[in-house]
Amino acid sequence: MVESSLIILAVFLAIYAFVVFLDVRKAKKRGVKYHFRQAVTAFLFLLPACVLAYFFILLPIVYSLGYGFTKFPLLRPDRIEFIGFRNFTDAFEEIASDGWLAKAIKNTAFFVVLVVPLQIILALALALFCNFKAKGNVIFKVCFFTPVVISLAVTAYLWKELLSPAESSFINSILGVFGIPPQDFLNNPDTTMTAIVLISAWQGCGYQMLIFLSGLSGIKKELYEAARLDGCNAWQRFLRVTLPGLRPVLLYIVITVFIGACRIMIQPMLMVGYQENSVTLSYYMWYQGFRGRNVGYSAAIALLMTIFIGAITLIQRKLLGGKDNDR
Amino acid sequence: MPKLSLRHVYKVYPSRDKGPSLFKRLFKRKEIKAPEDFVAVKDFNLEVDDGEFVVFVGPSGCGKSTTLRMIAGLEDISAGELYLDDVLLNNVDPMNRDMAMVFQNYALYPHLTAYDNIAFALKMRKIEDEVTDKDGNKKIVKRHLTKHEIDEKVRWAAEILGITELFKRKPSEMSGGQMQRVALGRAIVRGPKLFLLDEPLSNLDAKLRTSMRSEIVKLHQKLKTTFIYVTHDQVEAMTMGTIIVVMKDGVIQQTDKPTDVFDYPNNVFVAGFIGTPQMNFFNIVAKADKTHLVAKFDNGEELKFDLKKMRKVEEKYLDGQEHKLTLGVRAEHLSLAEKGLSTKLSIYEILGSVVHLFVHLDGFDKDYIVSVDDRKNFISGQPIHLKFDESKIHLFDGETGNSILSRENNND
Ligand SMILES: Nc1ncnc2c1ncn2[C@@H]1O[C@H](COP(=O)(O)OP(=O)(O)O)[C@@H](O)[C@H]1O
Ligand SMILES: [Mg+2]
């Protein structure tokens, strides 16, 4: 353990030195002189951040990368053994045989595809609503933002109660008014993920609303006035002034909501449990590592997930950033 | 028929003062006063003929922009009527008013290129075409402009303003002057009935401002459309306008040709606001009969003015009684003489072809400016005797500040 962490440190330092070396060479070509004392000073300023990054970012990443290629029973770290790509082939087999991993991918994909647009549109709608300069609309802002501050666990149990199959539960008693028999939305395989999508969007959208609000306040009001004189109605002004003005924050929001959505776990875990209709990628990964005590396999899944999310994020940047993501 | 008319237009903003704090309301009941509404524009009356270049000028906060924005429809009209071509516009949406506006900070769409900014309004609007269908019936069809038609118009506007080479640039890649040109292009491209410009040059540096000034005037001569131009700069107003509307605290002080505003100011405010250097104002006590007006200055000196040479004085001041008046005279209408109002030189400034002498009455601080064109050596503190050009002096009532001279000269 100690040796390996020292090796990682050495590799890290070597890469760092190489980057600095390239930098110095580039600077020399442009005729900028590097002074040794300045470089040392700069390094000393960076050192605290580097130490933290080493322990809390670099080491965990490298170790979990490494565990992906081992068989690592959770309770017997002494029995760790290198098994090459076995974990990965196991994972692909699990997908091919329509096992739990395939279910997890399906559920997660369903969740992401629905929750990202829903949550963003909801957040934008709330932001537009709150953006009116009216007395007391700060109350609305607070209301919409409150779910963000409340712990996921609390809201999960809250919604579990509200959605419970009992006839007297909040939702079912409302349905009862319309003569609809009591439903078990969370455990019915047809509605589990949909319910989780709605609850997640409700819980999360307040945060994006705030970001949209700050984006909206960055759009000059003269642009709206110019658009009115140019012959735009309210809808055209939204399309031609508001949306382009929100583009920079939109990119940020799409990426963060997407990444957050890919990691969905707490809600299905606390509201439904480990079921075929509720398992998600993160939940599967956690379950394999801590219940199945197979940390190596779990790490391999994490690695695959990271690569996948990274790739999609890059594509989103390309698509949404367009030619002018300079602003 | 006037092109544009504003009749008794008011703008009232609800008070921004939220009133006394909760604490005061609870514990100091006596002091509560309801917050008063703020009247930004008061009884504004204006008739503008087609093709005029109207300039609203006044110190900042006097309600120029508010008036312009009411004309554009960006601000509700609290009371009064607004007509364009005899159509009441009070409740017409800005998108249907057929006016174009140029903003102080340009307000170009930041995500569009210069070309698209100029073409924007053309893409939004529909035009009406008369077509004859198979049965020979004439019908009016609304349609968008074709790409080709838009391109033609955009190029026409860009050529007038010399911005064709900026077409592909985004606002962030243009200088202030270039952005202002594009903003002008955006305004002229669709041939609106009325151009509204709100301090369009105040974000530019002094040199560019002067050249853009003449360019806008040329543009007006070329297009022959009605312009309404807002500025706080009296030089811009004097050089550009065919009609100047001088405003103060939401009230029109004078509406006139530039030369008339300069020669015949209605009151002390207009006289002091228009013209550089600022007009000199002397407090005098005047006593006038049929032929002469005797003015007693602050330092006790008396000067006799020949009424025949002056503009006609309102009858009620010619009663031989003493009246407190304000005597206004521009720096260039004062000259040095052997005899005259005795003053002392404070400092002097040589501005090339003219010299400004700052003089004061003995024992008083207030400086008056005299403009002379001979550059002989002056010495601070030296006595100076001032002669007034009687045909060019202005007299205002000491209390109301209103002019008491008519525009005609006394010829009898
Ligand atoms: N939205 C508003 N609410 C309240 N008062 C306003 C508002 N807009 C302008 N005012 C006030 O109206 C007066 C005239 O403003 P404005 O027309 O912008 O002056 P300017 O002549 O400098 O263009 C100012 O005193 C300003 O504070
Ligand atoms: Mg203004």
Short mmCIF file of N, CA and C in Angstrom, two decimals, chain B residues 5-81:
data_model
loop_
_atom_site.label_atom_id
_atom_site.label_comp_id
_atom_site.label_asym_id
_atom_site.label_seq_id
_atom_site.Cartn_x
_atom_site.Cartn_y
_atom_site.Cartn_z
N SER B 5 -47.80 63.98 -33.13
CA SER B 5 -48.16 64.98 -32.13
C SER B 5 -48.37 64.35 -30.77
N LEU B 6 -47.85 65.06 -29.78
CA LEU B 6 -48.05 64.66 -28.39
C LEU B 6 -48.91 65.73 -27.75
N ARG B 7 -50.01 65.32 -27.14
CA ARG B 7 -50.92 66.31 -26.56
C ARG B 7 -51.09 66.04 -25.07
N HIS B 8 -50.65 66.99 -24.27
CA HIS B 8 -50.80 66.91 -22.81
C HIS B 8 -50.33 65.58 -22.26
N VAL B 9 -49.15 65.16 -22.67
CA VAL B 9 -48.65 63.85 -22.26
C VAL B 9 -47.99 63.95 -20.88
N TYR B 10 -48.34 63.01 -20.02
CA TYR B 10 -47.76 62.93 -18.67
C TYR B 10 -47.15 61.55 -18.48
N LYS B 11 -46.11 61.48 -17.66
CA LYS B 11 -45.63 60.18 -17.21
C LYS B 11 -45.49 60.22 -15.70
N VAL B 12 -46.18 59.34 -15.04
CA VAL B 12 -46.12 59.28 -13.58
C VAL B 12 -45.58 57.91 -13.18
N TYR B 13 -44.47 57.91 -12.46
CA TYR B 13 -43.94 56.66 -11.93
C TYR B 13 -44.43 56.51 -10.50
N PRO B 14 -44.84 55.31 -10.13
CA PRO B 14 -45.16 55.11 -8.71
C PRO B 14 -43.89 55.32 -7.90
N SER B 15 -44.04 55.84 -6.72
CA SER B 15 -42.86 56.17 -5.93
C SER B 15 -42.02 54.94 -5.67
N ARG B 16 -40.69 55.12 -5.80
CA ARG B 16 -39.79 54.00 -5.50
C ARG B 16 -39.53 53.93 -4.00
N ASP B 17 -39.86 55.03 -3.33
CA ASP B 17 -39.72 55.08 -1.89
C ASP B 17 -40.76 54.14 -1.28
N LYS B 18 -40.31 53.13 -0.53
CA LYS B 18 -41.26 52.15 -0.04
C LYS B 18 -42.01 52.64 1.19
N GLY B 19 -41.79 53.89 1.55
CA GLY B 19 -42.47 54.42 2.72
C GLY B 19 -41.68 54.12 3.97
N PRO B 20 -42.22 54.54 5.11
CA PRO B 20 -41.47 54.35 6.35
C PRO B 20 -41.29 52.88 6.68
N SER B 21 -40.27 52.58 7.45
CA SER B 21 -39.98 51.20 7.81
C SER B 21 -41.06 50.69 8.76
N LEU B 22 -41.09 49.38 8.91
CA LEU B 22 -42.09 48.77 9.77
C LEU B 22 -42.00 49.34 11.17
N PHE B 23 -40.76 49.51 11.64
CA PHE B 23 -40.54 50.04 12.98
C PHE B 23 -41.22 51.39 13.16
N LYS B 24 -40.97 52.27 12.16
CA LYS B 24 -41.56 53.60 12.23
C LYS B 24 -43.07 53.53 12.19
N ARG B 25 -43.56 52.62 11.31
CA ARG B 25 -45.00 52.53 11.18
C ARG B 25 -45.65 52.09 12.48
N LEU B 26 -44.94 51.23 13.21
CA LEU B 26 -45.53 50.72 14.45
C LEU B 26 -45.41 51.71 15.60
N PHE B 27 -44.26 52.38 15.68
CA PHE B 27 -43.99 53.13 16.90
C PHE B 27 -44.03 54.64 16.73
N LYS B 28 -43.92 55.12 15.50
CA LYS B 28 -43.89 56.57 15.35
C LYS B 28 -44.98 57.00 14.40
N ARG B 29 -46.20 56.71 14.78
CA ARG B 29 -47.32 56.86 13.86
C ARG B 29 -47.46 58.26 13.27
N LYS B 30 -47.08 59.26 14.02
CA LYS B 30 -47.34 60.62 13.57
C LYS B 30 -46.59 60.98 12.29
N GLU B 31 -45.38 60.44 12.17
CA GLU B 31 -44.53 60.91 11.07
C GLU B 31 -44.88 60.30 9.71
N ILE B 32 -45.83 59.38 9.70
CA ILE B 32 -46.10 58.67 8.45
C ILE B 32 -46.68 59.61 7.39
N LYS B 33 -46.05 59.56 6.22
CA LYS B 33 -46.57 60.32 5.08
C LYS B 33 -46.62 59.34 3.92
N ALA B 34 -47.70 59.33 3.19
CA ALA B 34 -47.78 58.41 2.06
C ALA B 34 -46.72 58.80 1.04
N PRO B 35 -45.97 57.84 0.48
CA PRO B 35 -44.97 58.18 -0.53
C PRO B 35 -45.65 58.79 -1.75
N GLU B 36 -45.04 59.86 -2.25
CA GLU B 36 -45.67 60.55 -3.38
C GLU B 36 -45.22 59.96 -4.70
N ASP B 37 -46.13 59.94 -5.66
CA ASP B 37 -45.75 59.47 -6.99
C ASP B 37 -44.82 60.48 -7.63
N PHE B 38 -44.00 59.99 -8.56
CA PHE B 38 -43.01 60.86 -9.19
C PHE B 38 -43.45 61.19 -10.61
N VAL B 39 -43.62 62.47 -10.89
CA VAL B 39 -44.04 62.88 -12.23
C VAL B 39 -42.80 63.15 -13.06
N ALA B 40 -42.50 62.27 -14.00
CA ALA B 40 -41.27 62.39 -14.78
C ALA B 40 -41.46 63.30 -15.98
N VAL B 41 -42.67 63.33 -16.55
CA VAL B 41 -42.96 64.20 -17.69
C VAL B 41 -44.29 64.89 -17.42
N LYS B 42 -44.28 66.21 -17.59
CA LYS B 42 -45.46 66.99 -17.23
C LYS B 42 -46.00 67.74 -18.44
N ASP B 43 -47.23 67.52 -18.79
CA ASP B 43 -47.93 68.28 -19.81
C ASP B 43 -47.06 68.57 -21.03
N PHE B 44 -46.66 67.50 -21.69
CA PHE B 44 -45.75 67.61 -22.83
C PHE B 44 -46.58 67.79 -24.10
N ASN B 45 -46.39 68.92 -24.77
CA ASN B 45 -47.11 69.18 -26.02
C ASN B 45 -46.12 69.42 -27.13
N LEU B 46 -46.30 68.71 -28.24
CA LEU B 46 -45.36 68.87 -29.34
C LEU B 46 -46.02 68.45 -30.64
N GLU B 47 -45.83 69.26 -31.67
CA GLU B 47 -46.30 68.88 -33.00
C GLU B 47 -45.07 68.84 -33.90
N VAL B 48 -44.85 67.73 -34.56
CA VAL B 48 -43.67 67.59 -35.40
C VAL B 48 -44.11 67.36 -36.83
N ASP B 49 -43.57 68.16 -37.77
CA ASP B 49 -43.89 67.95 -39.18
C ASP B 49 -43.00 66.88 -39.77
N ASP B 50 -43.45 66.33 -40.89
CA ASP B 50 -42.69 65.27 -41.54
C ASP B 50 -41.29 65.77 -41.92
N GLY B 51 -40.29 64.97 -41.68
CA GLY B 51 -38.93 65.28 -42.11
C GLY B 51 -38.14 66.14 -41.15
N GLU B 52 -38.71 66.49 -40.02
CA GLU B 52 -37.96 67.30 -39.06
C GLU B 52 -36.92 66.47 -38.32
N PHE B 53 -35.92 67.15 -37.83
CA PHE B 53 -34.95 66.53 -36.94
C PHE B 53 -35.14 67.19 -35.58
N VAL B 54 -35.89 66.52 -34.73
CA VAL B 54 -36.23 67.10 -33.42
C VAL B 54 -35.22 66.62 -32.39
N VAL B 55 -34.71 67.54 -31.61
CA VAL B 55 -33.78 67.15 -30.55
C VAL B 55 -34.38 67.49 -29.20
N PHE B 56 -34.46 66.47 -28.34
CA PHE B 56 -34.83 66.72 -26.93
C PHE B 56 -33.53 66.93 -26.18
N VAL B 57 -33.40 68.08 -25.54
CA VAL B 57 -32.16 68.33 -24.82
C VAL B 57 -32.49 68.85 -23.43
N GLY B 58 -31.63 68.50 -22.49
CA GLY B 58 -31.85 68.94 -21.11
C GLY B 58 -30.89 68.19 -20.22
N PRO B 59 -30.76 68.64 -18.98
CA PRO B 59 -29.84 67.94 -18.07
C PRO B 59 -30.33 66.52 -17.81
N SER B 60 -29.45 65.65 -17.35
CA SER B 60 -29.85 64.26 -17.20
C SER B 60 -30.91 64.15 -16.10
N GLY B 61 -31.88 63.28 -16.34
CA GLY B 61 -32.97 63.10 -15.39
C GLY B 61 -34.16 64.01 -15.64
N CYS B 62 -34.14 64.73 -16.77
CA CYS B 62 -35.23 65.69 -17.00
C CYS B 62 -36.40 65.05 -17.75
N GLY B 63 -36.30 63.78 -18.08
CA GLY B 63 -37.44 63.10 -18.70
C GLY B 63 -37.36 62.95 -20.21
N LYS B 64 -36.18 63.19 -20.80
CA LYS B 64 -36.04 63.04 -22.25
C LYS B 64 -36.26 61.59 -22.68
N SER B 65 -35.52 60.68 -22.04
CA SER B 65 -35.64 59.27 -22.42
C SER B 65 -37.04 58.76 -22.18
N THR B 66 -37.62 59.17 -21.08
CA THR B 66 -38.98 58.72 -20.76
C THR B 66 -39.93 59.13 -21.87
N THR B 67 -39.82 60.37 -22.34
CA THR B 67 -40.70 60.83 -23.41
C THR B 67 -40.48 60.00 -24.67
N LEU B 68 -39.20 59.79 -25.00
CA LEU B 68 -38.88 59.03 -26.20
C LEU B 68 -39.43 57.61 -26.09
N ARG B 69 -39.29 57.02 -24.91
CA ARG B 69 -39.75 55.65 -24.73
C ARG B 69 -41.28 55.58 -24.76
N MET B 70 -41.93 56.65 -24.37
CA MET B 70 -43.39 56.66 -24.50
C MET B 70 -43.78 56.71 -25.97
N ILE B 71 -43.02 57.46 -26.76
CA ILE B 71 -43.30 57.52 -28.20
C ILE B 71 -43.10 56.14 -28.80
N ALA B 72 -42.04 55.45 -28.37
CA ALA B 72 -41.74 54.13 -28.91
C ALA B 72 -42.72 53.08 -28.42
N GLY B 73 -43.37 53.35 -27.30
CA GLY B 73 -44.29 52.37 -26.75
C GLY B 73 -43.65 51.47 -25.72
N LEU B 74 -42.41 51.77 -25.35
CA LEU B 74 -41.74 50.94 -24.35
C LEU B 74 -42.17 51.33 -22.94
N GLU B 75 -42.86 52.46 -22.86
CA GLU B 75 -43.31 52.96 -21.56
C GLU B 75 -44.75 53.40 -21.75
N ASP B 76 -45.60 53.07 -20.79
CA ASP B 76 -47.01 53.48 -20.90
C ASP B 76 -47.13 54.99 -20.78
N ILE B 77 -48.14 55.53 -21.45
CA ILE B 77 -48.42 56.96 -21.32
C ILE B 77 -49.43 57.11 -20.19
N SER B 78 -49.06 57.87 -19.15
CA SER B 78 -49.94 57.97 -17.97
C SER B 78 -51.18 58.78 -18.29
N ALA B 79 -51.00 59.85 -19.07
CA ALA B 79 -52.15 60.66 -19.48
C ALA B 79 -51.76 61.40 -20.74
N GLY B 80 -52.76 61.79 -21.53
CA GLY B 80 -52.48 62.51 -22.76
C GLY B 80 -52.55 61.58 -23.96
N GLU B 81 -52.34 62.17 -25.15
CA GLU B 81 -52.47 61.38 -26.37
C GLU B 81 -51.24 61.50 -27.25
#
